[in-house]
PDB file of C-alpha atoms in Angstrom:
ATOM      1  CA  MET A   1      11.065  12.819 -25.354  1.00 42.00           C
ATOM      2  CA  LEU A   2      11.269  16.607 -25.685  1.00 37.00           C
ATOM      3  CA  HIS A   3       7.577  16.736 -26.573  1.00 42.00           C
ATOM      4  CA  ILE A   4       6.724  14.668 -23.523  1.00 40.00           C
ATOM      5  CA  LEU A   5       8.798  16.967 -21.298  1.00 39.00           C
ATOM      6  CA  LYS A   6       7.147  20.097 -22.771  1.00 38.00           C
ATOM      7  CA  ALA A   7       3.703  18.567 -22.280  1.00 41.00           C
ATOM      8  CA  ALA A   8       4.519  17.682 -18.691  1.00 41.00           C
ATOM      9  CA  LEU A   9       5.815  21.178 -17.974  1.00 39.00           C
ATOM     10  CA  LEU A  10       2.768  22.756 -19.616  1.00 40.00           C
ATOM     11  CA  GLY A  11       0.451  20.519 -17.633  1.00 41.00           C
ATOM     12  CA  ALA A  12       2.210  21.377 -14.401  1.00 40.00           C
ATOM     13  CA  SER A  13       2.056  25.072 -15.276  1.00 39.00           C
ATOM     14  CA  LEU A  14      -1.671  24.962 -16.029  1.00 37.00           C
ATOM     15  CA  PHE A  15      -2.334  22.948 -12.894  1.00 37.00           C
ATOM     16  CA  GLY A  16      -0.426  25.480 -10.806  1.00 39.00           C
ATOM     17  CA  LEU A  17      -2.240  28.388 -12.424  1.00 38.00           C
ATOM     18  CA  ALA A  18      -5.636  26.783 -11.922  1.00 38.00           C
ATOM     19  CA  GLY A  19      -4.819  26.007  -8.310  1.00 40.00           C
ATOM     20  CA  SER A  20      -3.640  29.572  -7.764  1.00 40.00           C
ATOM     21  CA  VAL A  21      -6.766  31.134  -9.264  1.00 39.00           C
ATOM     22  CA  GLN A  22      -9.025  28.847  -7.295  1.00 46.00           C
ATOM     23  CA  ALA A  23      -7.138  29.546  -4.070  1.00 46.00           C
ATOM     24  CA  GLU A  24      -7.247  33.304  -4.597  1.00 72.00           C
ATOM     25  CA  GLU A  25     -10.998  33.525  -5.208  1.00 89.00           C
ATOM     26  CA  ILE A  26     -12.453  35.624  -2.378  1.00 97.00           C
ATOM     27  CA  ALA A  27     -16.180  36.230  -1.783  1.00 98.00           C
ATOM     28  CA  VAL A  28     -16.681  39.671  -0.217  1.00 98.00           C
ATOM     29  CA  GLY A  29     -19.955  40.166   1.619  1.00 98.00           C
ATOM     30  CA  GLY A  30     -21.701  43.200   3.047  1.00 97.00           C
ATOM     31  CA  LYS A  31     -24.956  44.490   4.479  1.00 96.00           C
ATOM     32  CA  ASN A  32     -27.567  46.588   2.715  1.00 93.00           C
ATOM     33  CA  PHE A  33     -26.956  50.147   3.933  1.00 91.00           C
ATOM     34  CA  THR A  34     -24.594  52.903   2.821  1.00 93.00           C
ATOM     35  CA  GLU A  35     -21.714  52.347   5.233  1.00 96.00           C
ATOM     36  CA  GLN A  36     -21.593  48.640   4.464  1.00 96.00           C
ATOM     37  CA  GLN A  37     -21.876  49.177   0.715  1.00 97.00           C
ATOM     38  CA  ILE A  38     -18.876  51.509   0.855  1.00 98.00           C
ATOM     39  CA  LEU A  39     -16.831  49.049   2.912  1.00 98.00           C
ATOM     40  CA  ALA A  40     -17.695  46.161   0.596  1.00 98.00           C
ATOM     41  CA  SER A  41     -16.636  48.205  -2.442  1.00 98.00           C
ATOM     42  CA  ILE A  42     -13.396  49.307  -0.745  1.00 98.00           C
ATOM     43  CA  THR A  43     -12.590  45.673   0.049  1.00 98.00           C
ATOM     44  CA  GLN A  44     -13.470  44.403  -3.423  1.00 98.00           C
ATOM     45  CA  GLN A  45     -11.441  47.053  -5.259  1.00 98.00           C
ATOM     46  CA  TYR A  46      -8.514  46.683  -2.857  1.00 98.00           C
ATOM     47  CA  LEU A  47      -8.272  42.903  -3.069  1.00 98.00           C
ATOM     48  CA  SER A  48      -8.762  42.997  -6.852  1.00 97.00           C
ATOM     49  CA  ALA A  49      -5.821  45.412  -7.075  1.00 97.00           C
ATOM     50  CA  LYS A  50      -3.768  42.973  -4.997  1.00 96.00           C
ATOM     51  CA  GLY A  51      -4.418  40.178  -7.496  1.00 95.00           C
ATOM     52  CA  TYR A  52      -7.333  38.310  -5.952  1.00 97.00           C
ATOM     53  CA  ASP A  53     -10.312  37.063  -7.939  1.00 97.00           C
ATOM     54  CA  VAL A  54     -13.139  38.793  -6.058  1.00 97.00           C
ATOM     55  CA  THR A  55     -16.796  37.781  -6.000  1.00 97.00           C
ATOM     56  CA  ASP A  56     -19.331  40.424  -4.910  1.00 97.00           C
ATOM     57  CA  ARG A  57     -21.822  39.134  -2.352  1.00 97.00           C
ATOM     58  CA  SER A  58     -22.782  42.446  -0.751  1.00 96.00           C
ATOM     59  CA  GLY A  59     -26.216  43.964  -0.140  1.00 94.00           C
ATOM     60  CA  MET A  60     -27.504  41.362   2.333  1.00 95.00           C
ATOM     61  CA  GLY A  61     -29.408  41.740   5.571  1.00 93.00           C
ATOM     62  CA  SER A  62     -27.380  41.445   8.774  1.00 92.00           C
ATOM     63  CA  ALA A  63     -28.557  37.957   9.731  1.00 93.00           C
ATOM     64  CA  VAL A  64     -28.266  36.751   6.128  1.00 96.00           C
ATOM     65  CA  VAL A  65     -24.647  37.822   5.619  1.00 97.00           C
ATOM     66  CA  ARG A  66     -23.665  36.274   8.935  1.00 97.00           C
ATOM     67  CA  GLN A  67     -25.353  32.996   7.969  1.00 97.00           C
ATOM     68  CA  ALA A  68     -23.656  33.139   4.572  1.00 98.00           C
ATOM     69  CA  MET A  69     -20.280  33.377   6.283  1.00 98.00           C
ATOM     70  CA  GLU A  70     -21.049  30.473   8.594  1.00 97.00           C
ATOM     71  CA  ASN A  71     -22.118  28.467   5.534  1.00 96.00           C
ATOM     72  CA  GLY A  72     -18.931  29.305   3.609  1.00 96.00           C
ATOM     73  CA  GLN A  73     -20.676  31.461   0.979  1.00 97.00           C
ATOM     74  CA  VAL A  74     -18.985  34.683   2.165  1.00 98.00           C
ATOM     75  CA  ASP A  75     -15.274  34.819   3.015  1.00 98.00           C
ATOM     76  CA  ILE A  76     -14.788  38.396   4.264  1.00 98.00           C
ATOM     77  CA  TYR A  77     -17.029  41.239   5.352  1.00 98.00           C
ATOM     78  CA  TRP A  78     -17.130  44.076   7.912  1.00 98.00           C
ATOM     79  CA  GLU A  79     -19.004  43.513  11.155  1.00 98.00           C
ATOM     80  CA  TYR A  80     -19.762  45.432  14.358  1.00 97.00           C
ATOM     81  CA  THR A  81     -18.628  43.988  17.677  1.00 97.00           C
ATOM     82  CA  GLY A  82     -21.890  44.850  19.446  1.00 93.00           C
ATOM     83  CA  THR A  83     -23.965  43.175  16.732  1.00 93.00           C
ATOM     84  CA  SER A  84     -22.062  39.915  17.111  1.00 96.00           C
ATOM     85  CA  LEU A  85     -22.147  40.079  20.899  1.00 95.00           C
ATOM     86  CA  ILE A  86     -25.821  40.893  21.321  1.00 90.00           C
ATOM     87  CA  THR A  87     -27.548  39.678  18.143  1.00 90.00           C
ATOM     88  CA  TYR A  88     -25.545  36.629  17.081  1.00 95.00           C
ATOM     89  CA  ASN A  89     -24.174  35.399  20.407  1.00 95.00           C
ATOM     90  CA  LYS A  90     -27.047  36.546  22.690  1.00 93.00           C
ATOM     91  CA  VAL A  91     -24.743  38.012  25.355  1.00 93.00           C
ATOM     92  CA  THR A  92     -26.666  40.494  27.527  1.00 86.00           C
ATOM     93  CA  GLU A  93     -23.834  41.383  29.908  1.00 89.00           C
ATOM     94  CA  LYS A  94     -22.680  45.000  29.533  1.00 86.00           C
ATOM     95  CA  LEU A  95     -19.030  45.029  28.455  1.00 92.00           C
ATOM     96  CA  ASN A  96     -16.557  47.769  27.606  1.00 91.00           C
ATOM     97  CA  ALA A  97     -15.132  48.100  24.087  1.00 93.00           C
ATOM     98  CA  GLN A  98     -12.068  45.897  24.599  1.00 96.00           C
ATOM     99  CA  ASP A  99     -13.990  43.193  26.473  1.00 96.00           C
ATOM    100  CA  THR A 100     -16.673  43.223  23.783  1.00 97.00           C
ATOM    101  CA  TYR A 101     -14.061  42.646  21.080  1.00 98.00           C
ATOM    102  CA  ASP A 102     -12.308  39.935  23.096  1.00 98.00           C
ATOM    103  CA  LYS A 103     -15.603  38.167  23.784  1.00 98.00           C
ATOM    104  CA  VAL A 104     -16.830  38.079  20.185  1.00 98.00           C
ATOM    105  CA  LYS A 105     -13.367  37.023  19.006  1.00 98.00           C
ATOM    106  CA  GLU A 106     -13.500  34.094  21.419  1.00 98.00           C
ATOM    107  CA  LEU A 107     -17.111  33.085  20.699  1.00 98.00           C
ATOM    108  CA  ASP A 108     -16.917  33.414  16.918  1.00 98.00           C
ATOM    109  CA  ALA A 109     -13.640  31.470  16.749  1.00 98.00           C
ATOM    110  CA  LYS A 110     -15.699  28.422  17.716  1.00 97.00           C
ATOM    111  CA  LYS A 111     -17.739  28.980  14.551  1.00 97.00           C
ATOM    112  CA  GLY A 112     -14.695  29.296  12.286  1.00 98.00           C
ATOM    113  CA  ILE A 113     -14.842  33.096  12.111  1.00 98.00           C
ATOM    114  CA  VAL A 114     -11.762  35.218  12.838  1.00 98.00           C
ATOM    115  CA  TRP A 115     -11.963  38.863  13.926  1.00 98.00           C
ATOM    116  CA  LEU A 116      -9.114  40.931  12.524  1.00 98.00           C
ATOM    117  CA  MET A 117      -7.916  44.288  13.868  1.00 98.00           C
ATOM    118  CA  PRO A 118     -10.787  46.551  14.935  1.00 98.00           C
ATOM    119  CA  SER A 119     -10.910  50.059  13.517  1.00 98.00           C
ATOM    120  CA  LYS A 120     -11.503  53.203  15.568  1.00 97.00           C
ATOM    121  CA  ALA A 121     -14.905  53.591  13.892  1.00 97.00           C
ATOM    122  CA  ASN A 122     -17.700  52.790  16.339  1.00 95.00           C
ATOM    123  CA  ASN A 123     -21.208  52.992  14.875  1.00 94.00           C
ATOM    124  CA  THR A 124     -23.057  53.159  18.160  1.00 93.00           C
ATOM    125  CA  TYR A 125     -25.617  55.607  19.516  1.00 92.00           C
ATOM    126  CA  ALA A 126     -24.296  59.056  20.385  1.00 96.00           C
ATOM    127  CA  LEU A 127     -25.577  62.435  21.529  1.00 98.00           C
ATOM    128  CA  ALA A 128     -24.878  65.232  19.058  1.00 98.00           C
ATOM    129  CA  MET A 129     -25.079  69.023  19.166  1.00 98.00           C
ATOM    130  CA  ARG A 130     -24.488  71.785  16.643  1.00 98.00           C
ATOM    131  CA  ALA A 131     -20.743  72.436  16.816  1.00 98.00           C
ATOM    132  CA  ASP A 132     -21.006  76.195  17.368  1.00 97.00           C
ATOM    133  CA  GLU A 133     -23.573  75.788  20.136  1.00 98.00           C
ATOM    134  CA  ALA A 134     -21.579  73.082  21.911  1.00 98.00           C
ATOM    135  CA  GLN A 135     -18.460  75.247  21.778  1.00 98.00           C
ATOM    136  CA  LYS A 136     -20.327  78.302  23.057  1.00 97.00           C
ATOM    137  CA  MET A 137     -21.690  76.319  26.009  1.00 97.00           C
ATOM    138  CA  GLY A 138     -18.394  74.523  26.705  1.00 98.00           C
ATOM    139  CA  ILE A 139     -19.906  71.077  26.203  1.00 98.00           C
ATOM    140  CA  GLU A 140     -17.580  68.342  24.963  1.00 98.00           C
ATOM    141  CA  THR A 141     -18.737  65.306  26.972  1.00 98.00           C
ATOM    142  CA  ILE A 142     -22.031  63.896  28.194  1.00 98.00           C
ATOM    143  CA  SER A 143     -20.859  64.757  31.714  1.00 98.00           C
ATOM    144  CA  ASP A 144     -20.542  68.394  30.595  1.00 98.00           C
ATOM    145  CA  LEU A 145     -24.100  68.191  29.277  1.00 98.00           C
ATOM    146  CA  ALA A 146     -25.284  66.688  32.555  1.00 98.00           C
ATOM    147  CA  MET A 147     -23.685  69.515  34.539  1.00 98.00           C
ATOM    148  CA  LYS A 148     -25.434  72.103  32.344  1.00 97.00           C
ATOM    149  CA  GLU A 149     -28.766  70.365  32.898  1.00 96.00           C
ATOM    150  CA  ILE A 150     -28.206  70.137  36.645  1.00 96.00           C
ATOM    151  CA  GLY A 151     -27.357  73.844  36.551  1.00 96.00           C
ATOM    152  CA  GLY A 152     -30.744  74.628  35.000  1.00 95.00           C
ATOM    153  CA  ALA A 153     -29.962  74.814  31.250  1.00 94.00           C
ATOM    154  CA  LYS A 154     -33.065  72.799  30.225  1.00 92.00           C
ATOM    155  CA  LEU A 155     -31.881  71.784  26.763  1.00 97.00           C
ATOM    156  CA  THR A 156     -34.270  69.992  24.420  1.00 98.00           C
ATOM    157  CA  LEU A 157     -33.536  66.502  23.051  1.00 98.00           C
ATOM    158  CA  ALA A 158     -34.689  64.752  19.849  1.00 98.00           C
ATOM    159  CA  SER A 159     -34.769  60.958  20.086  1.00 96.00           C
ATOM    160  CA  ASN A 160     -36.239  58.131  18.093  1.00 92.00           C
ATOM    161  CA  ALA A 161     -38.977  56.192  19.853  1.00 90.00           C
ATOM    162  CA  GLU A 162     -36.842  53.056  20.241  1.00 85.00           C
ATOM    163  CA  PHE A 163     -34.009  54.729  22.150  1.00 89.00           C
ATOM    164  CA  TYR A 164     -36.511  56.659  24.268  1.00 92.00           C
ATOM    165  CA  ALA A 165     -38.251  53.473  25.420  1.00 88.00           C
ATOM    166  CA  ARG A 166     -35.613  50.718  25.382  1.00 77.00           C
ATOM    167  CA  PRO A 167     -34.301  49.400  28.716  1.00 72.00           C
ATOM    168  CA  ASP A 168     -30.734  50.357  27.767  1.00 75.00           C
ATOM    169  CA  GLY A 169     -31.797  53.678  26.271  1.00 89.00           C
ATOM    170  CA  LEU A 170     -32.475  57.201  27.507  1.00 95.00           C
ATOM    171  CA  LYS A 171     -33.634  56.676  31.100  1.00 94.00           C
ATOM    172  CA  PRO A 172     -30.645  54.510  32.131  1.00 92.00           C
ATOM    173  CA  LEU A 173     -28.339  57.007  30.353  1.00 96.00           C
ATOM    174  CA  GLU A 174     -29.773  59.844  32.434  1.00 97.00           C
ATOM    175  CA  LYS A 175     -29.450  57.734  35.573  1.00 95.00           C
ATOM    176  CA  ASP A 176     -25.806  56.872  34.842  1.00 95.00           C
ATOM    177  CA  TYR A 177     -24.923  60.516  34.260  1.00 98.00           C
ATOM    178  CA  GLY A 178     -27.128  61.853  37.066  1.00 97.00           C
ATOM    179  CA  PHE A 179     -29.429  64.232  35.212  1.00 97.00           C
ATOM    180  CA  ASP A 180     -32.885  64.403  33.643  1.00 95.00           C
ATOM    181  CA  PHE A 181     -33.934  66.212  30.461  1.00 96.00           C
ATOM    182  CA  GLY A 182     -37.534  66.213  31.708  1.00 94.00           C
ATOM    183  CA  ARG A 183     -40.433  64.801  29.690  1.00 93.00           C
ATOM    184  CA  ALA A 184     -41.447  68.228  28.338  1.00 96.00           C
ATOM    185  CA  ASN A 185     -37.995  68.749  26.822  1.00 97.00           C
ATOM    186  CA  ILE A 186     -37.878  65.473  24.883  1.00 97.00           C
ATOM    187  CA  LYS A 187     -39.231  65.269  21.328  1.00 97.00           C
ATOM    188  CA  ARG A 188     -39.744  61.802  19.897  1.00 96.00           C
ATOM    189  CA  MET A 189     -39.485  61.413  16.129  1.00 95.00           C
ATOM    190  CA  ASP A 190     -38.220  59.105  13.375  1.00 91.00           C
ATOM    191  CA  THR A 191     -34.433  58.702  13.311  1.00 88.00           C
ATOM    192  CA  GLY A 192     -34.067  60.515   9.993  1.00 86.00           C
ATOM    193  CA  LEU A 193     -35.942  63.574  11.286  1.00 95.00           C
ATOM    194  CA  VAL A 194     -33.631  63.941  14.303  1.00 96.00           C
ATOM    195  CA  TYR A 195     -30.787  65.246  12.137  1.00 96.00           C
ATOM    196  CA  GLN A 196     -32.971  67.827  10.389  1.00 96.00           C
ATOM    197  CA  ALA A 197     -34.529  68.990  13.654  1.00 98.00           C
ATOM    198  CA  LEU A 198     -31.083  69.504  15.169  1.00 98.00           C
ATOM    199  CA  LYS A 199     -29.818  71.282  12.051  1.00 97.00           C
ATOM    200  CA  ASP A 200     -32.838  73.619  12.054  1.00 97.00           C
ATOM    201  CA  SER A 201     -32.348  74.455  15.778  1.00 97.00           C
ATOM    202  CA  GLN A 202     -35.707  72.909  16.699  1.00 98.00           C
ATOM    203  CA  VAL A 203     -33.822  70.974  19.412  1.00 98.00           C
ATOM    204  CA  ASP A 204     -30.486  71.397  21.187  1.00 98.00           C
ATOM    205  CA  VAL A 205     -29.336  67.756  21.352  1.00 98.00           C
ATOM    206  CA  GLY A 206     -30.049  64.761  19.131  1.00 98.00           C
ATOM    207  CA  VAL A 207     -29.700  61.003  19.493  1.00 97.00           C
ATOM    208  CA  VAL A 208     -27.689  59.931  16.415  1.00 96.00           C
ATOM    209  CA  PHE A 209     -25.549  57.112  15.072  1.00 93.00           C
ATOM    210  CA  ALA A 210     -21.876  57.975  15.476  1.00 94.00           C
ATOM    211  CA  THR A 211     -20.783  57.403  11.865  1.00 96.00           C
ATOM    212  CA  ASP A 212     -23.806  58.932  10.119  1.00 95.00           C
ATOM    213  CA  GLY A 213     -22.724  61.143   7.232  1.00 95.00           C
ATOM    214  CA  ARG A 214     -25.010  63.978   8.288  1.00 94.00           C
ATOM    215  CA  ILE A 215     -22.882  64.635  11.385  1.00 95.00           C
ATOM    216  CA  PRO A 216     -20.032  66.286   9.436  1.00 93.00           C
ATOM    217  CA  ALA A 217     -22.326  67.499   6.654  1.00 94.00           C
ATOM    218  CA  PHE A 218     -24.492  69.463   9.109  1.00 96.00           C
ATOM    219  CA  ASN A 219     -21.531  70.555  11.268  1.00 96.00           C
ATOM    220  CA  PHE A 220     -22.540  68.557  14.343  1.00 97.00           C
ATOM    221  CA  VAL A 221     -20.250  67.241  17.056  1.00 96.00           C
ATOM    222  CA  THR A 222     -20.844  64.076  19.041  1.00 96.00           C
ATOM    223  CA  LEU A 223     -20.379  64.350  22.779  1.00 97.00           C
ATOM    224  CA  LYS A 224     -17.773  62.067  24.295  1.00 96.00           C
ATOM    225  CA  ASP A 225     -19.376  59.205  26.224  1.00 95.00           C
ATOM    226  CA  ASP A 226     -16.908  59.646  29.084  1.00 95.00           C
ATOM    227  CA  LYS A 227     -18.612  57.063  31.327  1.00 93.00           C
ATOM    228  CA  GLY A 228     -18.756  54.427  28.578  1.00 89.00           C
ATOM    229  CA  TYR A 229     -22.534  54.086  28.663  1.00 92.00           C
ATOM    230  CA  PHE A 230     -23.210  53.215  25.028  1.00 90.00           C
ATOM    231  CA  PRO A 231     -22.422  49.648  23.860  1.00 89.00           C
ATOM    232  CA  SER A 232     -19.400  49.297  21.581  1.00 93.00           C
ATOM    233  CA  TYR A 233     -20.150  48.697  17.913  1.00 95.00           C
ATOM    234  CA  ALA A 234     -16.548  48.812  16.748  1.00 97.00           C
ATOM    235  CA  LEU A 235     -16.170  48.122  13.044  1.00 98.00           C
ATOM    236  CA  ALA A 236     -13.772  45.321  12.085  1.00 98.00           C
ATOM    237  CA  PRO A 237     -13.112  42.920   9.224  1.00 98.00           C
ATOM    238  CA  VAL A 238     -14.097  39.310   9.846  1.00 98.00           C
ATOM    239  CA  ILE A 239     -12.861  36.369   7.791  1.00 98.00           C
ATOM    240  CA  ARG A 240     -13.442  32.636   7.635  1.00 98.00           C
ATOM    241  CA  LYS A 241     -10.616  30.771   9.381  1.00 98.00           C
ATOM    242  CA  GLU A 242     -10.342  28.324   6.480  1.00 97.00           C
ATOM    243  CA  VAL A 243      -9.653  31.212   4.085  1.00 98.00           C
ATOM    244  CA  LEU A 244      -7.219  32.931   6.437  1.00 98.00           C
ATOM    245  CA  ASP A 245      -5.299  29.675   6.930  1.00 97.00           C
ATOM    246  CA  LYS A 246      -4.830  29.445   3.136  1.00 96.00           C
ATOM    247  CA  HIS A 247      -4.005  33.147   2.780  1.00 97.00           C
ATOM    248  CA  PRO A 248      -2.521  34.480   6.037  1.00 97.00           C
ATOM    249  CA  GLU A 249      -1.423  37.648   4.211  1.00 97.00           C
ATOM    250  CA  LEU A 250      -5.080  38.729   4.129  1.00 98.00           C
ATOM    251  CA  ALA A 251      -4.832  39.691   7.806  1.00 98.00           C
ATOM    252  CA  ASP A 252      -2.240  42.391   7.110  1.00 98.00           C
ATOM    253  CA  LEU A 253      -4.078  43.554   3.996  1.00 98.00           C
ATOM    254  CA  MET A 254      -7.403  43.981   5.783  1.00 98.00           C
ATOM    255  CA  ASP A 255      -5.800  45.483   8.880  1.00 98.00           C
ATOM    256  CA  ALA A 256      -4.275  48.161   6.640  1.00 98.00           C
ATOM    257  CA  ILE A 257      -7.801  49.318   5.739  1.00 98.00           C
ATOM    258  CA  SER A 258      -8.999  49.058   9.323  1.00 98.00           C
ATOM    259  CA  ALA A 259      -6.172  51.302  10.517  1.00 98.00           C
ATOM    260  CA  LYS A 260      -7.500  54.134   8.333  1.00 98.00           C
ATOM    261  CA  LEU A 261     -11.085  54.096   9.633  1.00 98.00           C
ATOM    262  CA  THR A 262     -12.350  56.396  12.390  1.00 96.00           C
ATOM    263  CA  ASP A 263     -15.795  57.800  13.192  1.00 93.00           C
ATOM    264  CA  LYS A 264     -14.855  60.995  11.343  1.00 92.00           C
ATOM    265  CA  VAL A 265     -13.511  59.184   8.281  1.00 96.00           C
ATOM    266  CA  MET A 266     -16.493  56.838   8.079  1.00 97.00           C
ATOM    267  CA  ALA A 267     -18.973  59.684   8.526  1.00 95.00           C
ATOM    268  CA  GLY A 268     -17.228  61.592   5.742  1.00 95.00           C
ATOM    269  CA  LEU A 269     -17.442  58.617   3.386  1.00 97.00           C
ATOM    270  CA  ASN A 270     -21.115  58.135   4.231  1.00 96.00           C
ATOM    271  CA  ALA A 271     -21.772  61.838   3.595  1.00 95.00           C
ATOM    272  CA  ASN A 272     -20.090  61.631   0.192  1.00 96.00           C
ATOM    273  CA  VAL A 273     -22.702  59.069  -0.825  1.00 95.00           C
ATOM    274  CA  ASP A 274     -25.815  60.154   1.092  1.00 91.00           C
ATOM    275  CA  VAL A 275     -25.386  63.940   0.999  1.00 92.00           C
ATOM    276  CA  ASP A 276     -23.169  64.648  -2.018  1.00 95.00           C
ATOM    277  CA  LYS A 277     -24.648  61.798  -4.102  1.00 96.00           C
ATOM    278  CA  VAL A 278     -21.282  60.431  -5.285  1.00 98.00           C
ATOM    279  CA  SER A 279     -21.419  56.754  -6.318  1.00 98.00           C
ATOM    280  CA  VAL A 280     -20.343  54.135  -3.797  1.00 98.00           C
ATOM    281  CA  GLU A 281     -17.703  52.826  -6.228  1.00 98.00           C
ATOM    282  CA  ASN A 282     -16.134  56.252  -6.744  1.00 98.00           C
ATOM    283  CA  VAL A 283     -16.104  57.034  -3.011  1.00 98.00           C
ATOM    284  CA  ALA A 284     -14.412  53.696  -2.335  1.00 98.00           C
ATOM    285  CA  ALA A 285     -11.836  54.196  -5.091  1.00 98.00           C
ATOM    286  CA  GLU A 286     -10.971  57.687  -3.863  1.00 98.00           C
ATOM    287  CA  PHE A 287     -10.529  56.431  -0.289  1.00 98.00           C
ATOM    288  CA  LEU A 288      -8.092  53.759  -1.449  1.00 98.00           C
ATOM    289  CA  LYS A 289      -6.077  56.238  -3.531  1.00 98.00           C
ATOM    290  CA  GLU A 290      -5.976  58.970  -0.868  1.00 98.00           C
ATOM    291  CA  ASN A 291      -4.684  56.490   1.705  1.00 98.00           C
ATOM    292  CA  GLY A 292      -2.053  54.964  -0.584  1.00 97.00           C
ATOM    293  CA  LEU A 293      -3.663  51.529  -0.469  1.00 97.00           C
ATOM    294  CA  ILE A 294      -3.714  51.123  -4.256  1.00 93.00           C
TER     295      ILE A 294
END
């Protein structure tokens, strides 16, 4: 009888353990560029430290990782509100940051995807200047820049060809802010060359991505978009509803990471990898330790 009882208890124990391991297996996805690789590694190391069995499914294209989540192959990854709004949900209406988040949260809920707390990191287009030059000229916002241009400053701008030509790009920006760089003062070049041209003082202003690591590395400042022209690409963790229902504690865990991310923080992490050549894994581990997450 004692043997039977021990066998029953052992069986129940093994069943419980197997069920626990299976339930705690989390597939972490990510896209195939530096910022996303860092975020995927942060998430994997963090959840592993919290006792989850983590599967790495990072390094995908944007459309592929989204499809993988819809298909149940990826449980958690970091997405941008503007990407979901415009690319996945085909919404063309111009919305502010909060409305963009609310809209994608609503639309993606119908597909079994839950948006958790958005971070303050917003990887959208931005206008950047060398910090010392911006300070000398008293330029902190795009409106300040516009006033300088209207006053005859005639600053030069570096822009990639896409932003120069797109219908929600440079010309509408100038119209919204009421100024014009003038064709002669605009230099079109590949995105990567914009940063070097600005650093080398070949231009005064550059069209950049707000969380690019070269912004802090080259001592640039981004001008505040005080009229809210640029679409919001707020960075936030997304999770399959089925997984969140089984593990509601994941919301608080992921939100704890999100709360630590800003444009400045994300740009610094990106610079550690792209400029300083530190490994993604080491950058992620250091972030988690510095912020008391592990």
